[in-house]
GROMACS .gro file of C-alpha atoms in nm:
model
  450
    1UNK     CA    1   3.290  -4.953   0.470
    2UNK     CA    2   2.937  -5.084   0.336
    3UNK     CA    3   2.647  -4.789   0.497
    4UNK     CA    4   2.306  -4.987   0.630
    5UNK     CA    5   2.011  -4.710   0.634
    6UNK     CA    6   1.769  -4.800   0.927
    7UNK     CA    7   1.451  -4.902   0.943
    8UNK     CA    8   1.364  -4.517   1.024
    9UNK     CA    9   1.503  -4.340   0.829
   10UNK     CA   10   1.400  -4.565   0.488
   11UNK     CA   11   1.076  -4.515   0.581
   12UNK     CA   12   1.123  -4.128   0.668
   13UNK     CA   13   0.810  -3.934   0.487
   14UNK     CA   14   0.857  -3.734   0.138
   15UNK     CA   15   0.684  -3.418   0.065
   16UNK     CA   16   0.512  -3.253  -0.166
   17UNK     CA   17   0.630  -2.852  -0.125
   18UNK     CA   18   0.242  -2.738  -0.110
   19UNK     CA   19   0.241  -3.012   0.205
   20UNK     CA   20   0.519  -2.875   0.329
   21UNK     CA   21   0.368  -2.559   0.361
   22UNK     CA   22   0.023  -2.709   0.454
   23UNK     CA   23   0.177  -2.904   0.806
   24UNK     CA   24   0.423  -2.556   0.808
   25UNK     CA   25   0.147  -2.356   0.843
   26UNK     CA   26  -0.117  -2.533   1.044
   27UNK     CA   27   0.271  -2.601   1.295
   28UNK     CA   28   0.302  -2.229   1.303
   29UNK     CA   29  -0.086  -2.140   1.434
   30UNK     CA   30  -0.155  -2.460   1.605
   31UNK     CA   31   0.198  -2.446   1.862
   32UNK     CA   32   0.204  -2.049   1.829
   33UNK     CA   33  -0.135  -1.909   1.907
   34UNK     CA   34  -0.159  -1.483   1.872
   35UNK     CA   35   0.117  -1.257   1.922
   36UNK     CA   36   0.130  -0.875   1.991
   37UNK     CA   37   0.384  -0.690   1.848
   38UNK     CA   38   0.475  -0.266   1.794
   39UNK     CA   39   0.578  -0.205   1.441
   40UNK     CA   40   0.540   0.057   1.174
   41UNK     CA   41   0.266   0.011   0.894
   42UNK     CA   42   0.403   0.057   0.531
   43UNK     CA   43   0.364  -0.083   0.134
   44UNK     CA   44  -0.048  -0.075   0.271
   45UNK     CA   45  -0.225  -0.130   0.061
   46UNK     CA   46  -0.653  -0.231   0.021
   47UNK     CA   47  -0.795  -0.416  -0.328
   48UNK     CA   48  -1.126  -0.426  -0.373
   49UNK     CA   49  -1.158  -0.756  -0.233
   50UNK     CA   50  -1.194  -0.538   0.127
   51UNK     CA   51  -0.854  -0.686   0.322
   52UNK     CA   52  -0.614  -0.520   0.417
   53UNK     CA   53  -0.173  -0.614   0.319
   54UNK     CA   54   0.104  -0.444   0.520
   55UNK     CA   55   0.374  -0.462   0.558
   56UNK     CA   56   0.478  -0.432   0.972
   57UNK     CA   57   0.831  -0.287   1.007
   58UNK     CA   58   1.155  -0.182   1.332
   59UNK     CA   59   1.475  -0.064   1.229
   60UNK     CA   60   1.596  -0.438   1.172
   61UNK     CA   61   1.309  -0.650   1.030
   62UNK     CA   62   0.963  -0.655   0.871
   63UNK     CA   63   0.738  -0.929   0.897
   64UNK     CA   64   0.414  -0.910   0.599
   65UNK     CA   65   0.056  -0.964   0.742
   66UNK     CA   66  -0.270  -0.983   0.606
   67UNK     CA   67  -0.596  -0.835   0.797
   68UNK     CA   68  -0.974  -0.941   0.631
   69UNK     CA   69  -1.213  -0.680   0.551
   70UNK     CA   70  -1.460  -0.926   0.873
   71UNK     CA   71  -1.136  -0.824   1.132
   72UNK     CA   72  -1.059  -0.478   0.976
   73UNK     CA   73  -1.397  -0.321   0.944
   74UNK     CA   74  -1.355  -0.284   1.293
   75UNK     CA   75  -1.017  -0.088   1.311
   76UNK     CA   76  -1.198   0.295   1.450
   77UNK     CA   77  -0.955   0.483   1.340
   78UNK     CA   78  -0.743   0.460   0.969
   79UNK     CA   79  -0.411   0.317   0.860
   80UNK     CA   80  -0.202   0.460   0.665
   81UNK     CA   81   0.181   0.403   0.586
   82UNK     CA   82   0.447   0.504   0.846
   83UNK     CA   83   0.101   0.464   1.185
   84UNK     CA   84   0.299   0.301   1.412
   85UNK     CA   85   0.051   0.034   1.566
   86UNK     CA   86  -0.031  -0.287   1.769
   87UNK     CA   87  -0.122  -0.567   1.651
   88UNK     CA   88  -0.276  -0.850   1.851
   89UNK     CA   89  -0.253  -1.155   1.599
   90UNK     CA   90  -0.188  -1.560   1.473
   91UNK     CA   91   0.125  -1.685   1.297
   92UNK     CA   92   0.042  -1.805   0.905
   93UNK     CA   93   0.224  -1.872   0.603
   94UNK     CA   94   0.083  -1.832   0.247
   95UNK     CA   95   0.103  -2.166   0.089
   96UNK     CA   96   0.171  -2.064  -0.267
   97UNK     CA   97   0.497  -1.854  -0.216
   98UNK     CA   98   0.632  -1.973   0.138
   99UNK     CA   99   0.548  -1.725   0.294
  100UNK     CA  100   0.560  -1.637   0.660
  101UNK     CA  101   0.256  -1.378   0.753
  102UNK     CA  102   0.048  -1.250   1.034
  103UNK     CA  103  -0.280  -1.267   1.038
  104UNK     CA  104  -0.416  -0.939   1.204
  105UNK     CA  105  -0.709  -1.091   1.449
  106UNK     CA  106  -0.737  -0.635   1.530
  107UNK     CA  107  -0.490  -0.280   1.509
  108UNK     CA  108  -0.490  -0.011   1.721
  109UNK     CA  109  -0.298   0.296   1.802
  110UNK     CA  110   0.098   0.215   1.950
  111UNK     CA  111   0.032   0.440   2.320
  112UNK     CA  112  -0.388   0.305   2.390
  113UNK     CA  113  -0.369  -0.029   2.212
  114UNK     CA  114   0.018  -0.039   2.486
  115UNK     CA  115  -0.162   0.044   2.795
  116UNK     CA  116  -0.506  -0.178   2.694
  117UNK     CA  117  -0.234  -0.520   2.592
  118UNK     CA  118  -0.082  -0.463   2.927
  119UNK     CA  119  -0.405  -0.375   3.134
  120UNK     CA  120  -0.503  -0.816   2.928
  121UNK     CA  121  -0.181  -0.977   3.034
  122UNK     CA  122  -0.160  -0.840   3.377
  123UNK     CA  123  -0.547  -0.946   3.430
  124UNK     CA  124  -0.486  -1.287   3.300
  125UNK     CA  125  -0.197  -1.304   3.490
  126UNK     CA  126  -0.356  -1.271   3.803
  127UNK     CA  127  -0.735  -1.415   3.747
  128UNK     CA  128  -0.462  -1.748   3.697
  129UNK     CA  129  -0.317  -1.697   4.034
  130UNK     CA  130  -0.667  -1.713   4.101
  131UNK     CA  131  -0.638  -1.308   4.291
  132UNK     CA  132  -0.957  -1.241   4.161
  133UNK     CA  133  -1.162  -1.562   4.308
  134UNK     CA  134  -1.448  -1.501   4.518
  135UNK     CA  135  -1.356  -1.683   4.807
  136UNK     CA  136  -1.115  -1.462   4.874
  137UNK     CA  137  -1.255  -1.154   4.957
  138UNK     CA  138  -1.356  -1.020   5.245
  139UNK     CA  139  -1.704  -0.975   5.412
  140UNK     CA  140  -1.771  -0.580   5.534
  141UNK     CA  141  -1.862  -0.479   5.774
  142UNK     CA  142  -2.229  -0.409   5.843
  143UNK     CA  143  -2.134  -0.148   6.063
  144UNK     CA  144  -1.815   0.062   6.001
  145UNK     CA  145  -1.700   0.306   6.339
  146UNK     CA  146  -1.444   0.386   6.137
  147UNK     CA  147  -1.363   0.446   5.752
  148UNK     CA  148  -0.997   0.501   5.602
  149UNK     CA  149  -1.028   0.697   5.258
  150UNK     CA  150  -0.761   0.668   5.058
  151UNK     CA  151  -0.688   0.896   4.738
  152UNK     CA  152  -0.598   1.270   4.643
  153UNK     CA  153  -0.631   1.519   4.910
  154UNK     CA  154  -0.741   1.789   4.610
  155UNK     CA  155  -0.951   1.524   4.372
  156UNK     CA  156  -1.333   1.615   4.400
  157UNK     CA  157  -1.325   1.266   4.433
  158UNK     CA  158  -1.228   1.303   4.859
  159UNK     CA  159  -1.535   1.600   4.793
  160UNK     CA  160  -1.769   1.388   4.693
  161UNK     CA  161  -1.705   1.115   4.955
  162UNK     CA  162  -1.725   1.313   5.224
  163UNK     CA  163  -2.040   1.491   5.111
  164UNK     CA  164  -2.208   1.119   5.105
  165UNK     CA  165  -2.081   0.995   5.439
  166UNK     CA  166  -2.162   1.395   5.589
  167UNK     CA  167  -2.535   1.373   5.435
  168UNK     CA  168  -2.582   0.990   5.510
  169UNK     CA  169  -2.404   0.918   5.838
  170UNK     CA  170  -2.274   1.216   6.051
  171UNK     CA  171  -2.099   1.038   6.305
  172UNK     CA  172  -1.907   0.767   6.071
  173UNK     CA  173  -1.568   0.889   6.178
  174UNK     CA  174  -1.353   0.907   5.846
  175UNK     CA  175  -0.939   0.922   5.863
  176UNK     CA  176  -0.775   1.070   5.530
  177UNK     CA  177  -0.495   0.856   5.393
  178UNK     CA  178  -0.379   1.104   5.111
  179UNK     CA  179  -0.171   0.986   4.842
  180UNK     CA  180  -0.089   1.054   4.454
  181UNK     CA  181  -0.360   0.934   4.234
  182UNK     CA  182  -0.273   0.977   3.859
  183UNK     CA  183   0.140   0.923   3.688
  184UNK     CA  184   0.525   0.908   3.795
  185UNK     CA  185   0.498   0.745   4.144
  186UNK     CA  186   0.127   0.703   4.182
  187UNK     CA  187   0.106   0.382   4.174
  188UNK     CA  188   0.371   0.283   4.448
  189UNK     CA  189   0.210   0.605   4.646
  190UNK     CA  190  -0.094   0.414   4.688
  191UNK     CA  191   0.045   0.090   4.763
  192UNK     CA  192   0.220   0.298   5.040
  193UNK     CA  193  -0.117   0.381   5.211
  194UNK     CA  194  -0.296   0.105   5.182
  195UNK     CA  195  -0.002  -0.010   5.404
  196UNK     CA  196  -0.014   0.279   5.589
  197UNK     CA  197  -0.340   0.194   5.755
  198UNK     CA  198  -0.339  -0.212   5.774
  199UNK     CA  199  -0.018  -0.123   6.005
  200UNK     CA  200  -0.237   0.126   6.174
  201UNK     CA  201  -0.534  -0.100   6.179
  202UNK     CA  202  -0.737   0.245   6.261
  203UNK     CA  203  -1.050   0.183   6.089
  204UNK     CA  204  -1.283  -0.136   5.930
  205UNK     CA  205  -1.266  -0.088   5.589
  206UNK     CA  206  -1.068   0.179   5.288
  207UNK     CA  207  -1.196   0.311   5.016
  208UNK     CA  208  -0.942   0.301   4.738
  209UNK     CA  209  -0.976   0.572   4.482
  210UNK     CA  210  -1.066   0.865   4.216
  211UNK     CA  211  -1.267   1.015   3.991
  212UNK     CA  212  -1.317   0.920   3.601
  213UNK     CA  213  -1.028   0.959   3.303
  214UNK     CA  214  -0.839   0.803   3.033
  215UNK     CA  215  -0.683   0.460   3.032
  216UNK     CA  216  -0.445   0.657   3.072
  217UNK     CA  217  -0.500   0.828   3.440
  218UNK     CA  218  -0.642   0.548   3.547
  219UNK     CA  219  -0.385   0.324   3.533
  220UNK     CA  220  -0.231   0.389   3.838
  221UNK     CA  221  -0.496   0.155   3.964
  222UNK     CA  222  -0.409  -0.099   3.639
  223UNK     CA  223  -0.027  -0.172   3.852
  224UNK     CA  224   0.057  -0.446   3.982
  225UNK     CA  225   0.164  -0.373   4.331
  226UNK     CA  226  -0.127  -0.152   4.352
  227UNK     CA  227  -0.349  -0.535   4.298
  228UNK     CA  228  -0.103  -0.733   4.545
  229UNK     CA  229  -0.107  -0.477   4.853
  230UNK     CA  230  -0.507  -0.471   4.778
  231UNK     CA  231  -0.521  -0.925   4.836
  232UNK     CA  232  -0.273  -0.831   5.114
  233UNK     CA  233  -0.499  -0.609   5.246
  234UNK     CA  234  -0.589  -0.767   5.619
  235UNK     CA  235  -0.858  -0.411   5.648
  236UNK     CA  236  -1.150  -0.464   5.307
  237UNK     CA  237  -1.115  -0.250   5.065
  238UNK     CA  238  -1.355  -0.104   4.812
  239UNK     CA  239  -1.244  -0.023   4.476
  240UNK     CA  240  -1.387   0.376   4.358
  241UNK     CA  241  -1.240   0.420   4.071
  242UNK     CA  242  -1.404   0.667   3.780
  243UNK     CA  243  -1.691   0.609   3.672
  244UNK     CA  244  -1.977   0.366   3.572
  245UNK     CA  245  -1.805   0.230   3.321
  246UNK     CA  246  -1.431   0.288   3.390
  247UNK     CA  247  -1.301  -0.070   3.468
  248UNK     CA  248  -0.933  -0.144   3.651
  249UNK     CA  249  -0.751  -0.472   3.773
  250UNK     CA  250  -0.801  -0.306   4.146
  251UNK     CA  251  -1.193  -0.292   4.111
  252UNK     CA  252  -1.130  -0.727   4.031
  253UNK     CA  253  -0.863  -0.721   4.288
  254UNK     CA  254  -1.095  -0.529   4.526
  255UNK     CA  255  -1.369  -0.684   4.804
  256UNK     CA  256  -1.606  -0.495   4.666
  257UNK     CA  257  -1.617  -0.253   4.381
  258UNK     CA  258  -1.814   0.074   4.358
  259UNK     CA  259  -1.901   0.259   4.022
  260UNK     CA  260  -1.804   0.538   4.236
  261UNK     CA  261  -1.676   0.730   4.485
  262UNK     CA  262  -1.916   0.869   4.578
  263UNK     CA  263  -2.142   0.473   4.481
  264UNK     CA  264  -1.865   0.350   4.796
  265UNK     CA  265  -1.879   0.593   5.063
  266UNK     CA  266  -2.292   0.523   4.919
  267UNK     CA  267  -2.249   0.124   4.994
  268UNK     CA  268  -2.057   0.140   5.355
  269UNK     CA  269  -2.235   0.388   5.500
  270UNK     CA  270  -2.546   0.279   5.749
  271UNK     CA  271  -2.879   0.418   5.676
  272UNK     CA  272  -3.228   0.403   5.846
  273UNK     CA  273  -3.288   0.154   5.562
  274UNK     CA  274  -3.051  -0.105   5.625
  275UNK     CA  275  -3.208  -0.343   5.499
  276UNK     CA  276  -3.191  -0.191   5.144
  277UNK     CA  277  -2.833  -0.162   5.180
  278UNK     CA  278  -2.819  -0.541   5.243
  279UNK     CA  279  -2.987  -0.570   4.978
  280UNK     CA  280  -2.755  -0.367   4.856
  281UNK     CA  281  -2.477  -0.494   4.905
  282UNK     CA  282  -2.575  -0.825   4.762
  283UNK     CA  283  -2.643  -0.693   4.485
  284UNK     CA  284  -2.265  -0.529   4.395
  285UNK     CA  285  -2.141  -0.838   4.469
  286UNK     CA  286  -2.396  -1.018   4.319
  287UNK     CA  287  -2.310  -0.780   4.027
  288UNK     CA  288  -1.895  -0.841   4.081
  289UNK     CA  289  -1.972  -1.227   4.080
  290UNK     CA  290  -2.163  -1.224   3.790
  291UNK     CA  291  -1.867  -0.981   3.594
  292UNK     CA  292  -1.628  -1.217   3.697
  293UNK     CA  293  -1.803  -1.571   3.590
  294UNK     CA  294  -1.834  -1.316   3.277
  295UNK     CA  295  -1.546  -1.179   3.227
  296UNK     CA  296  -1.421  -1.571   3.295
  297UNK     CA  297  -1.617  -1.651   3.063
  298UNK     CA  298  -1.558  -1.485   2.783
  299UNK     CA  299  -1.200  -1.579   2.798
  300UNK     CA  300  -1.296  -1.925   2.726
  301UNK     CA  301  -1.541  -1.775   2.525
  302UNK     CA  302  -1.243  -1.656   2.364
  303UNK     CA  303  -0.950  -1.994   2.349
  304UNK     CA  304  -1.281  -2.151   2.178
  305UNK     CA  305  -1.339  -1.872   1.892
  306UNK     CA  306  -0.940  -1.854   1.871
  307UNK     CA  307  -0.955  -2.252   1.754
  308UNK     CA  308  -1.270  -2.241   1.627
  309UNK     CA  309  -1.167  -1.946   1.358
  310UNK     CA  310  -0.867  -2.232   1.346
  311UNK     CA  311  -1.058  -2.426   1.106
  312UNK     CA  312  -1.316  -2.182   1.051
  313UNK     CA  313  -1.457  -2.249   0.665
  314UNK     CA  314  -1.369  -1.846   0.705
  315UNK     CA  315  -1.028  -1.861   0.701
  316UNK     CA  316  -0.913  -2.124   0.404
  317UNK     CA  317  -1.171  -1.857   0.248
  318UNK     CA  318  -0.972  -1.613   0.349
  319UNK     CA  319  -0.658  -1.729   0.261
  320UNK     CA  320  -0.850  -1.813  -0.067
  321UNK     CA  321  -0.965  -1.524  -0.127
  322UNK     CA  322  -0.553  -1.431  -0.082
  323UNK     CA  323  -0.417  -1.567  -0.339
  324UNK     CA  324  -0.643  -1.481  -0.530
  325UNK     CA  325  -0.615  -1.148  -0.509
  326UNK     CA  326  -0.218  -1.170  -0.543
  327UNK     CA  327  -0.329  -1.414  -0.899
  328UNK     CA  328  -0.542  -1.096  -0.966
  329UNK     CA  329  -0.245  -0.853  -0.918
  330UNK     CA  330   0.033  -1.110  -1.127
  331UNK     CA  331  -0.260  -1.150  -1.348
  332UNK     CA  332  -0.259  -0.722  -1.411
  333UNK     CA  333   0.082  -0.662  -1.441
  334UNK     CA  334   0.091  -1.045  -1.713
  335UNK     CA  335  -0.206  -0.790  -1.970
  336UNK     CA  336  -0.029  -0.510  -1.889
  337UNK     CA  337   0.335  -0.633  -2.038
  338UNK     CA  338   0.151  -0.810  -2.286
  339UNK     CA  339  -0.026  -0.410  -2.385
  340UNK     CA  340   0.297  -0.334  -2.406
  341UNK     CA  341   0.439  -0.530  -2.661
  342UNK     CA  342   0.162  -0.554  -2.855
  343UNK     CA  343   0.185  -0.192  -2.876
  344UNK     CA  344   0.530  -0.142  -3.017
  345UNK     CA  345   0.488  -0.412  -3.207
  346UNK     CA  346   0.169  -0.253  -3.397
  347UNK     CA  347   0.342   0.104  -3.351
  348UNK     CA  348   0.634  -0.109  -3.540
  349UNK     CA  349   0.419  -0.279  -3.805
  350UNK     CA  350   0.255   0.165  -3.886
  351UNK     CA  351   0.541   0.167  -3.914
  352UNK     CA  352   0.639  -0.056  -4.142
  353UNK     CA  353   0.329   0.010  -4.315
  354UNK     CA  354   0.387   0.355  -4.407
  355UNK     CA  355   0.734   0.307  -4.538
  356UNK     CA  356   0.559   0.082  -4.832
  357UNK     CA  357   0.202   0.242  -4.838
  358UNK     CA  358   0.100   0.336  -5.250
  359UNK     CA  359   0.099   0.680  -5.073
  360UNK     CA  360   0.483   0.746  -4.946
  361UNK     CA  361   0.569   0.493  -5.256
  362UNK     CA  362   0.312   0.770  -5.459
  363UNK     CA  363   0.609   1.102  -5.365
  364UNK     CA  364   0.826   0.844  -5.348
  365UNK     CA  365   0.843   0.818  -5.665
  366UNK     CA  366   0.659   1.141  -5.797
  367UNK     CA  367   0.996   1.330  -5.605
  368UNK     CA  368   1.182   1.103  -5.789
  369UNK     CA  369   0.970   1.126  -6.126
  370UNK     CA  370   1.085   1.540  -6.037
  371UNK     CA  371   1.461   1.500  -6.011
  372UNK     CA  372   1.465   1.283  -6.266
  373UNK     CA  373   1.278   1.553  -6.540
  374UNK     CA  374   1.494   1.816  -6.360
  375UNK     CA  375   1.771   1.613  -6.446
  376UNK     CA  376   1.700   1.560  -6.771
  377UNK     CA  377   1.613   1.879  -6.865
  378UNK     CA  378   1.965   1.997  -6.729
  379UNK     CA  379   2.140   1.736  -6.962
  380UNK     CA  380   1.863   1.862  -7.234
  381UNK     CA  381   1.969   2.229  -7.128
  382UNK     CA  382   2.345   2.068  -7.147
  383UNK     CA  383   2.305   1.919  -7.484
  384UNK     CA  384   2.171   2.205  -7.682
  385UNK     CA  385   2.430   2.530  -7.520
  386UNK     CA  386   2.686   2.230  -7.661
  387UNK     CA  387   2.523   2.174  -7.949
  388UNK     CA  388   2.430   2.488  -8.046
  389UNK     CA  389   2.808   2.665  -7.930
  390UNK     CA  390   2.939   2.336  -8.156
  391UNK     CA  391   2.688   2.527  -8.382
  392UNK     CA  392   2.809   2.784  -8.424
  393UNK     CA  393   3.176   2.722  -8.445
  394UNK     CA  394   3.061   2.498  -8.816
  395UNK     CA  395   2.918   2.827  -8.863
  396UNK     CA  396   3.121   3.075  -8.843
  397UNK     CA  397   3.348   2.756  -8.991
  398UNK     CA  398   3.132   2.724  -9.316
  399UNK     CA  399   3.110   3.069  -9.331
  400UNK     CA  400   3.475   3.038  -9.399
  401UNK     CA  401   3.460   2.878  -9.675
  402UNK     CA  402   3.092   2.937  -9.785
  403UNK     CA  403   3.047   3.122 -10.141
  404UNK     CA  404   2.851   3.431  -9.975
  405UNK     CA  405   3.220   3.481  -9.766
  406UNK     CA  406   3.365   3.497 -10.131
  407UNK     CA  407   3.093   3.738 -10.309
  408UNK     CA  408   3.047   3.965  -9.988
  409UNK     CA  409   3.472   3.977 -10.062
  410UNK     CA  410   3.342   4.097 -10.432
  411UNK     CA  411   3.354   3.846 -10.566
  412UNK     CA  412   3.060   3.629 -10.808
  413UNK     CA  413   2.955   3.274 -10.921
  414UNK     CA  414   2.838   3.268 -11.308
  415UNK     CA  415   2.583   2.982 -11.417
  416UNK     CA  416   2.476   2.848 -11.780
  417UNK     CA  417   2.081   2.873 -11.796
  418UNK     CA  418   2.136   2.473 -11.689
  419UNK     CA  419   2.284   2.597 -11.399
  420UNK     CA  420   2.670   2.399 -11.436
  421UNK     CA  421   2.929   2.623 -11.284
  422UNK     CA  422   3.121   2.830 -11.589
  423UNK     CA  423   3.467   2.837 -11.493
  424UNK     CA  424   3.631   2.906 -11.763
  425UNK     CA  425   3.576   3.089 -12.087
  426UNK     CA  426   3.533   2.838 -12.344
  427UNK     CA  427   3.317   2.644 -12.153
  428UNK     CA  428   3.008   2.974 -12.282
  429UNK     CA  429   2.969   3.066 -12.675
  430UNK     CA  430   2.785   3.340 -12.809
  431UNK     CA  431   2.367   3.352 -12.729
  432UNK     CA  432   2.414   3.185 -12.415
  433UNK     CA  433   2.212   3.307 -12.126
  434UNK     CA  434   2.434   3.301 -11.783
  435UNK     CA  435   2.285   3.361 -11.404
  436UNK     CA  436   2.586   3.590 -11.281
  437UNK     CA  437   2.484   3.507 -10.857
  438UNK     CA  438   2.657   3.830 -10.678
  439UNK     CA  439   2.623   3.898 -10.332
  440UNK     CA  440   2.293   4.053 -10.297
  441UNK     CA  441   2.085   3.943 -10.545
  442UNK     CA  442   2.134   3.764 -10.918
  443UNK     CA  443   2.224   3.904 -11.265
  444UNK     CA  444   2.051   3.790 -11.611
  445UNK     CA  445   2.367   3.805 -11.885
  446UNK     CA  446   2.366   3.665 -12.323
  447UNK     CA  447   2.668   3.614 -12.422
  448UNK     CA  448   2.715   3.872 -12.751
  449UNK     CA  449   3.054   3.741 -12.839
  450UNK     CA  450   3.359   3.529 -12.722
   0.00000   0.00000   0.00000
């Protein structure tokens, strides 16, 4: 059977490794966008370049991360191994190694970070639905006859509201709808109080709020159930949560935001300077509209900034810097290894050189000479001892046949004046001079007769 490749298969693009990694990086960065995730920091390092490199992990997986110095200078705490953090990041790939990694744009401790992330996510979701639209805001009554206050019956916010209303308009009736404003169940309690006020229809306007606190303390006013209940209310609602710097989801949904509970009471109460109040109300509406407009434009700018960041030369510079840091690390490892090898060679050469150095050779030959001399002296001593022993033996043998030994036994030797040995009497005649050797000397005699 003959197989024929289709035209599309024959035109398939053939990638190089580098072009494939570049293409995958573009897909990750453009398609995935921004992600939020929580994890534990490990392998945290800060090279001299100022960038941060670390691993983000949980009990079952891990991912490599890079946070460049343009972003990490905004981190308000000192990160370290073992920290649980929430990060805002975009997916990328480190092309030289083909490693999937995260480019971190922001980092914060997990607890505060989770709440802030939830706040931003709910804010964007509700804004996308149109719950913050100015067209949905109900106008506040010009001269309310009865105001409802939804807050804690023991909190300072209620005291401040009542004090302002009594000072500005003692005739204004107040209905208090006590509710929880913090902790588990607070959001449901606030929503129920708003629903109760709407079902009774006994108030012209509602103030919903509490005193200041941390993001966690104010969290009930960031819950979705509270936001949707405020949006569904038929009675105009003024949000008065926390201090002027505190902003909650309830502030965006409410028909009007007051910076404090006291300011909310000032806003809705009648005063001799009604025109001033009207102007203040318009200012508040304008400020609220500007805040929403600014928030919307800021979100749009952030989106454009994110798109620009993906094409910004700094991104490429950061990637090159990361590549440079990687090469620097590998170069250090290679140099250290080469230095170790050279040190080992130097040590080996020093050892070999020590074996063949003149001093070592001289010491070796000196030792050999001393040993040879000692052996030679020992041999000479042995030779002398043997020779002496042989000499003694030879002397003893010689002594046994020596004439002196014979003389010592009483014998003598006689010679004529010519030194000839006299062995027989017929060798001498009268008048011959003879020399007789005895053991202790010589005797000279003259032969008188034969």
